[in-house]
Coordinates of C-alpha atoms and ligand atoms in Angstrom, one line a residue:
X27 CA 0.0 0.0 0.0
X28 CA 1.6 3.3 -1.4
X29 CA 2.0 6.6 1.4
X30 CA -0.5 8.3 -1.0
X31 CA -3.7 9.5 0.3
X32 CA -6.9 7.4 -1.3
X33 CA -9.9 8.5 -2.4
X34 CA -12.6 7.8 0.4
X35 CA -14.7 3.9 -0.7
X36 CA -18.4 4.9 -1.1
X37 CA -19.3 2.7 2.2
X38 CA -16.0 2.6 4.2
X39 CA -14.3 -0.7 4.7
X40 CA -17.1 -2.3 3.1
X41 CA -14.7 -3.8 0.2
X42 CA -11.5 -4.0 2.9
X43 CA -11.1 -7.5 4.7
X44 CA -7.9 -5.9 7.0
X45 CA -10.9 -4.0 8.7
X46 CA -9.4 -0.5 8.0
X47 CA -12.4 2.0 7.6
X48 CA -14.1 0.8 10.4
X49 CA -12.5 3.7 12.3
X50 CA -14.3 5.8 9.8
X51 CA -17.7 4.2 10.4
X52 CA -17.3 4.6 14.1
X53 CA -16.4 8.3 13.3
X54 CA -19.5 9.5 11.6
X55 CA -21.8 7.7 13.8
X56 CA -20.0 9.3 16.9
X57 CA -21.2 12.4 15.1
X58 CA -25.1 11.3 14.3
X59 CA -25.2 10.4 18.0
X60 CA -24.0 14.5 18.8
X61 CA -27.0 15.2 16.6
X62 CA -29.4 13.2 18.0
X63 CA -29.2 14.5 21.6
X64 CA -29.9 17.6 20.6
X65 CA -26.6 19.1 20.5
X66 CA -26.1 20.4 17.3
X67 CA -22.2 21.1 16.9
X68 CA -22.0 24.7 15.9
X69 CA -18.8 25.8 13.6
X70 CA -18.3 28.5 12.3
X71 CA -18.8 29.8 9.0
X72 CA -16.2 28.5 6.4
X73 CA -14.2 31.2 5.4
X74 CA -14.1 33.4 8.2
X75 CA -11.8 35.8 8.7
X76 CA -10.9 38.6 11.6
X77 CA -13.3 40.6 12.0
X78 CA -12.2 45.1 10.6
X79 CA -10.3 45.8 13.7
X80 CA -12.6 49.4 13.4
X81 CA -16.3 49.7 13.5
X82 CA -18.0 52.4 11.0
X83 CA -18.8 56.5 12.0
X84 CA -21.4 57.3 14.0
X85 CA -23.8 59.0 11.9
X86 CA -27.6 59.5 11.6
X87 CA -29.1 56.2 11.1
X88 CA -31.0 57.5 7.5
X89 CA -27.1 57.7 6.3
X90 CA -25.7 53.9 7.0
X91 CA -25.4 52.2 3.5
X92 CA -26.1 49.6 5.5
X93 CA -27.6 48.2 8.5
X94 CA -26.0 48.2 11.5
X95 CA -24.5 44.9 12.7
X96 CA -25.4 44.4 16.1
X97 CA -24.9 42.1 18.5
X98 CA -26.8 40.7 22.0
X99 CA -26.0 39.1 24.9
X100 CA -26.6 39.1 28.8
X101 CA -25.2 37.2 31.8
X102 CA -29.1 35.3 32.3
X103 CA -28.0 32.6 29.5
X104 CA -29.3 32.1 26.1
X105 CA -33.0 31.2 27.9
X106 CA -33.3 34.4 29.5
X107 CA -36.9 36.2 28.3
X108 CA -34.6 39.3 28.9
X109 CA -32.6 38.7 25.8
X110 CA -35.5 37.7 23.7
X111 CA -36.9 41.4 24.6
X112 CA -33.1 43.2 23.6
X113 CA -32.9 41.2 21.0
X114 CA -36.7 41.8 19.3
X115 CA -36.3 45.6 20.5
X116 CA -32.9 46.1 18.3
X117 CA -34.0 44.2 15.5
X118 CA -35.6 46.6 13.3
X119 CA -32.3 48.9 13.8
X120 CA -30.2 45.9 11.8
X121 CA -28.7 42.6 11.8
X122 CA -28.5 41.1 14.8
X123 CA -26.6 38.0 16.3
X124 CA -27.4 36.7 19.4
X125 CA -24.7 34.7 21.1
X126 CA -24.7 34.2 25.4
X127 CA -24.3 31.7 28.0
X128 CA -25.7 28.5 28.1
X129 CA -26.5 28.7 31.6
X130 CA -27.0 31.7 33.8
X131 CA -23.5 33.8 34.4
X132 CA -25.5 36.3 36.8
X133 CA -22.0 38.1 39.1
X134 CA -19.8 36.3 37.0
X135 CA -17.6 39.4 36.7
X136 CA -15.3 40.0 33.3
X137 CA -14.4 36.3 34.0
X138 CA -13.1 35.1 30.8
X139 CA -12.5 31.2 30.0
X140 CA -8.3 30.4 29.2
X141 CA -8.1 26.5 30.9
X142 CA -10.5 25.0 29.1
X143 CA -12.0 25.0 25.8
X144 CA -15.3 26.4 24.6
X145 CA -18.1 24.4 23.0
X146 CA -20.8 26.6 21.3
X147 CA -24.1 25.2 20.5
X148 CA -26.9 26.5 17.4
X149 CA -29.9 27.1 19.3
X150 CA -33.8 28.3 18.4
X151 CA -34.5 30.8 20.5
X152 CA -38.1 30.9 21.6
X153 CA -39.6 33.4 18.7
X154 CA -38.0 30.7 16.8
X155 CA -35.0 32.2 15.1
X156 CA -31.5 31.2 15.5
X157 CA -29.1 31.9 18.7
X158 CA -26.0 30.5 19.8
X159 CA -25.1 29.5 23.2
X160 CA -21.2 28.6 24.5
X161 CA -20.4 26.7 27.9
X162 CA -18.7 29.9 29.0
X163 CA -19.1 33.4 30.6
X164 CA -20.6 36.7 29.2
X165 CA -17.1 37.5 28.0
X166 CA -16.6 34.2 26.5
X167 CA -19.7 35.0 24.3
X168 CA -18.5 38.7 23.0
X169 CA -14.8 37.2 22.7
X170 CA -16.1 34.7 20.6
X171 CA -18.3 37.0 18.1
X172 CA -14.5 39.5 18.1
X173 CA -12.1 36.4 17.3
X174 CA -14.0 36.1 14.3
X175 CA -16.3 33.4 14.9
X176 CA -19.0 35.0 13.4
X177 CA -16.5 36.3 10.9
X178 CA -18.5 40.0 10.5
X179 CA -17.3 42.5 12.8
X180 CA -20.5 44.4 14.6
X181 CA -21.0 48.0 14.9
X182 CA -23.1 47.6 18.7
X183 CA -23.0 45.6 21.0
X184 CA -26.1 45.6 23.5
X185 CA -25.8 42.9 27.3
X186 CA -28.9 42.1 28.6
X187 CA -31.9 42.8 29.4
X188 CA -30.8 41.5 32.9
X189 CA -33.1 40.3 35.2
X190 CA -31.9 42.6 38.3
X191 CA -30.7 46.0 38.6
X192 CA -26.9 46.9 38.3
X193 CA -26.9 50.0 40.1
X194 CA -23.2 51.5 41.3
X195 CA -21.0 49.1 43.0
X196 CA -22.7 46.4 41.5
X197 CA -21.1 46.3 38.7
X198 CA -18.2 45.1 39.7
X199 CA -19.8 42.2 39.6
X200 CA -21.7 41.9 37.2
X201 CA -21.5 39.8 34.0
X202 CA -24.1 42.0 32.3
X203 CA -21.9 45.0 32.4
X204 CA -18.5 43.3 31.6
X205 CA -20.1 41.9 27.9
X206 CA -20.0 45.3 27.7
X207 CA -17.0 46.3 28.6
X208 CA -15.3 43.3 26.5
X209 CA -16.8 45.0 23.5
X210 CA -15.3 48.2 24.2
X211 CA -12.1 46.4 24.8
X212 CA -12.2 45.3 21.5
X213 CA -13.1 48.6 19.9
X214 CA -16.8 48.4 19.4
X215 CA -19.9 51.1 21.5
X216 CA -21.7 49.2 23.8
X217 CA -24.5 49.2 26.8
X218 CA -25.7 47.3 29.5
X219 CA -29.2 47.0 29.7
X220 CA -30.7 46.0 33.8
X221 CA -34.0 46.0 35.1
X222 CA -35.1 46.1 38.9
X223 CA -36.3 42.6 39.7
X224 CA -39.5 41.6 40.6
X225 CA -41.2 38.2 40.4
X226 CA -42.9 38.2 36.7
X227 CA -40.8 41.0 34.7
X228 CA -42.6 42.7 31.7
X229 CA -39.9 43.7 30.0
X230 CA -41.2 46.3 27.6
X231 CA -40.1 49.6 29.1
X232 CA -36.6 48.2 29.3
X233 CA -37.1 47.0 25.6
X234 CA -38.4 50.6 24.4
X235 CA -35.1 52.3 27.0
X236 CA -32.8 50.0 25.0
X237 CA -33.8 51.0 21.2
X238 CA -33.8 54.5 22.1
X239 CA -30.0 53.7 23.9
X240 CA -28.9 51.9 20.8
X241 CA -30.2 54.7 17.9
X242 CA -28.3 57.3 20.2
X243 CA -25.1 55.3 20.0
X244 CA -25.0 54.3 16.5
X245 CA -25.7 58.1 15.9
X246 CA -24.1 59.3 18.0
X247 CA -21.0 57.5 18.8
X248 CA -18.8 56.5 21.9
X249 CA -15.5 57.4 22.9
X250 CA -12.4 54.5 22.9
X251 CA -12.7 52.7 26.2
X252 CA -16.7 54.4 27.3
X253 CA -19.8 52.4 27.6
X254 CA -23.2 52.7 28.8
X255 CA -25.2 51.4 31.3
X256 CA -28.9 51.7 31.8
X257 CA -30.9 51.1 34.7
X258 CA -34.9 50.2 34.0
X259 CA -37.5 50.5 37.0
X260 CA -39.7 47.9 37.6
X261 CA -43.2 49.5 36.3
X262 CA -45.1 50.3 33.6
X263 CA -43.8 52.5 30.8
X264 CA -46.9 54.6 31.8
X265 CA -45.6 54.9 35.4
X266 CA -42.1 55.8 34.2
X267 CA -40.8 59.4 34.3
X268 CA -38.4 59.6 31.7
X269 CA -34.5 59.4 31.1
X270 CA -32.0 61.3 33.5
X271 CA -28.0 60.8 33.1
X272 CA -26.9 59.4 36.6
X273 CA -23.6 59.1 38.2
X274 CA -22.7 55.4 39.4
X275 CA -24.2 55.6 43.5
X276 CA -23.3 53.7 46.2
X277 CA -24.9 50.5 47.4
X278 CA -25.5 48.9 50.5
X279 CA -24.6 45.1 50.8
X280 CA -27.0 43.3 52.9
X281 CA -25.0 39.8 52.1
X282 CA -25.2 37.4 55.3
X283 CA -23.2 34.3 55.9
X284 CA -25.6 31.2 55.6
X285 CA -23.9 28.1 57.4
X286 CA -25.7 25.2 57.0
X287 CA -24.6 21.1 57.2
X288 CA -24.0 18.9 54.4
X289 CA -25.7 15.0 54.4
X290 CA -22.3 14.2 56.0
X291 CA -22.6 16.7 59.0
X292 CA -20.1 18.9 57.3
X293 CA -20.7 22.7 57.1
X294 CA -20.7 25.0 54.1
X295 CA -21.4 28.3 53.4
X296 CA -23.8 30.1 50.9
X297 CA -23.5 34.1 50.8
X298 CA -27.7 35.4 51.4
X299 CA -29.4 37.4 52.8
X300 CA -31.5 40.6 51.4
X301 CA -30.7 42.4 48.0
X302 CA -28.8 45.4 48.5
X303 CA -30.0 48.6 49.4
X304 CA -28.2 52.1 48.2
X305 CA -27.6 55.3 49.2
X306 CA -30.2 57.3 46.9
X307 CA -28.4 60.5 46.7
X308 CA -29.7 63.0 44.2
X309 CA -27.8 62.5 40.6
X310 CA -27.1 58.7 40.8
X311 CA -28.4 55.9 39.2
X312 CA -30.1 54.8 42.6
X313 CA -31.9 57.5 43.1
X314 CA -33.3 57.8 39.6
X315 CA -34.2 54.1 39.5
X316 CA -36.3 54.8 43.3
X317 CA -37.8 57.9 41.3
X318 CA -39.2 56.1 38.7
X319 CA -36.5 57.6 36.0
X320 CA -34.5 55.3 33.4
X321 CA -30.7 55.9 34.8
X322 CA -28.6 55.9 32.1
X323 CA -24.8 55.8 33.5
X324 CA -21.8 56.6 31.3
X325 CA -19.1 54.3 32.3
X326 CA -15.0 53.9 31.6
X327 CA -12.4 51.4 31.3
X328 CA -10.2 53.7 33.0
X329 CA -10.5 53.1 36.7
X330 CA -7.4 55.3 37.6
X331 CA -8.7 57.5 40.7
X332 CA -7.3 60.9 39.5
X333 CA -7.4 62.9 42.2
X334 CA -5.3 60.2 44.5
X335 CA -2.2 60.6 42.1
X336 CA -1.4 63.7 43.6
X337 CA -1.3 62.1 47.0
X338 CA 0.8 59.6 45.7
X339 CA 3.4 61.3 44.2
X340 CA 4.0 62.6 47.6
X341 CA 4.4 59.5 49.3
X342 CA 8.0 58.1 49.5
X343 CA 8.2 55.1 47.1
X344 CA 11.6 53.9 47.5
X345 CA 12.8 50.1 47.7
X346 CA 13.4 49.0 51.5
X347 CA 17.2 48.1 50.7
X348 CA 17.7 51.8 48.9
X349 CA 18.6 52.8 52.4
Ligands
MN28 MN1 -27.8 38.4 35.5

């Protein structure tokens, strides 16, 4: 038998008695069975390339040649009727993708996924049209769509809409807001998208803030490394007294230490208690989310606190050994 490759037999090792092509056989129905639990084996598109490392001007939507590419996702997972909402609100702006967790990646944080690999799945999202969902976090998802799985860069990208507010401190934690912030990392607007909580969420006043947040971007613009986050509360767009441009507030933790026993008569420990309070001071996104108003936040990847470089520079920063 020559070194050279073969063309593949119609049925494989059919016509071989040494048995070779049986390792083909086993091989495609290794795949069938992937198919047939449901788990369709999402690749991407052949082709692809990187993504334009730059996203197109700002301008008044009448003037795009063509439709904005836009793309959703949220820290609830691919399941969330949250993401449905963004995603049905933005569509009649452009194109949109929808890519997010397959399971919920609520205070997840910018957590991104290095030690393991990724799987992403093609899923129908409940209005019927297609989604993708990867075994990671929020930032797995917009990394994904940047390294040019999707092989289109987008020109938006809008997290959410999250089931929970993510007023001032919290979003340091927050999954929501870091999809966000991955997208601005990689040169493209964003916003995050949160609503107050409450048991059966109607969605369509954050829906309705969202579109108007995503025409203002993508005619507006955002600076390199700035990013948006809007707070929704929980009541009817009826209720609701408008916009108002907020300052990030302060919130007050209410986390308690639950210690309970395992089967074994082992402790362990689940952080509870009440959500978090906030100080609602005039001007933040707390008080304008306790006054009915839509807060919308402007946010930045620079966290350097400016006023404490001073202070620094007249400390004594000097080596222990330098004497
Ligand atoms: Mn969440």
């Amino acid at each position: 038998m020559s070194g050279a490759r073969r063309p593949r037999p119609a049925r494989p090792g059919a016509d071989r008695p040494d048995g070779e092509g049986r390792h083909d056989i086993t091989r495609v129905e290794r795949r069938d069975v992937d198919r047939e639990r449901g788990e369709p084996l999402a690749h991407r598109e052949r082709g692809a390339t990187r993504p334009r490392a730059t996203t197109r001007q700002a301008r008044p939507l009448a003037e795009w040649d063509t439709r904005p590419r836009i793309l959703i996702t949220n820290d609830d997972g691919i399941e969330s009727r949250g993401l449905l909402s963004l995603k049905q609100a933005l569509e009649p702006l452009g194109d949109v993708t929808v890519v997010a967790p397959d399971t919920n990646q609520s205070t997840v944080g910018h957590q991104k996924t290095l030690m393991r690999p990724l799987r992403v799945r093609e899923r129908k999202l409940a209005d019927g049209s297609r989604g993708y969902s990867v075994d990671g976090s929020p930032t797995d998802a917009v990394s994904l769509a940047f390294l040019g799985y999707f092989g289109v860069t987008f020109d938006l990208v809008a997290s959410g809409i999250n089931y929970g507010a993510n007023l001032g401190d919290d979003i340091t934690y927050s999954g929501t807001v870091s999809a966000a912030m991955e997208a601005v990392i990689n040169g493209c607007p964003a916003f995050a998208v949160s609503q107050e909580y409450y048991q059966h969420p109607d969605f369509s006043l954050a829906a309705a803030a969202a579109h108007t947040a995503a025409v203002n971007i993508l005619e507006h613009g955002l600076g390199p490394g700035e990013l948006i986050n809007i707070n929704v509360p929980a009541i009817r767009a009826e209720e609701c007294e408008g916009f108002e441009v907020t300052r990030m507030g302060q919130r007050i933790y209410l986390d308690q230490l639950i210690e309970r026993l395992d089967p074994r008569g082992i402790p362990y420990y689940w952080i509870g208690g009440p959500p978090p309070s906030g100080l609602a001071e005039p001007g933040t996104d707390f008080h304008a989310v306790v006054n009915r108003r839509i807060a919308v936040t402007p946010i930045q990847l620079d966290l350097t606190a400016r006023r404490l470089i001073g202070r620094l520079r007249s400390w004594e920063w000097r080596l222990p050994d330098e004497g």
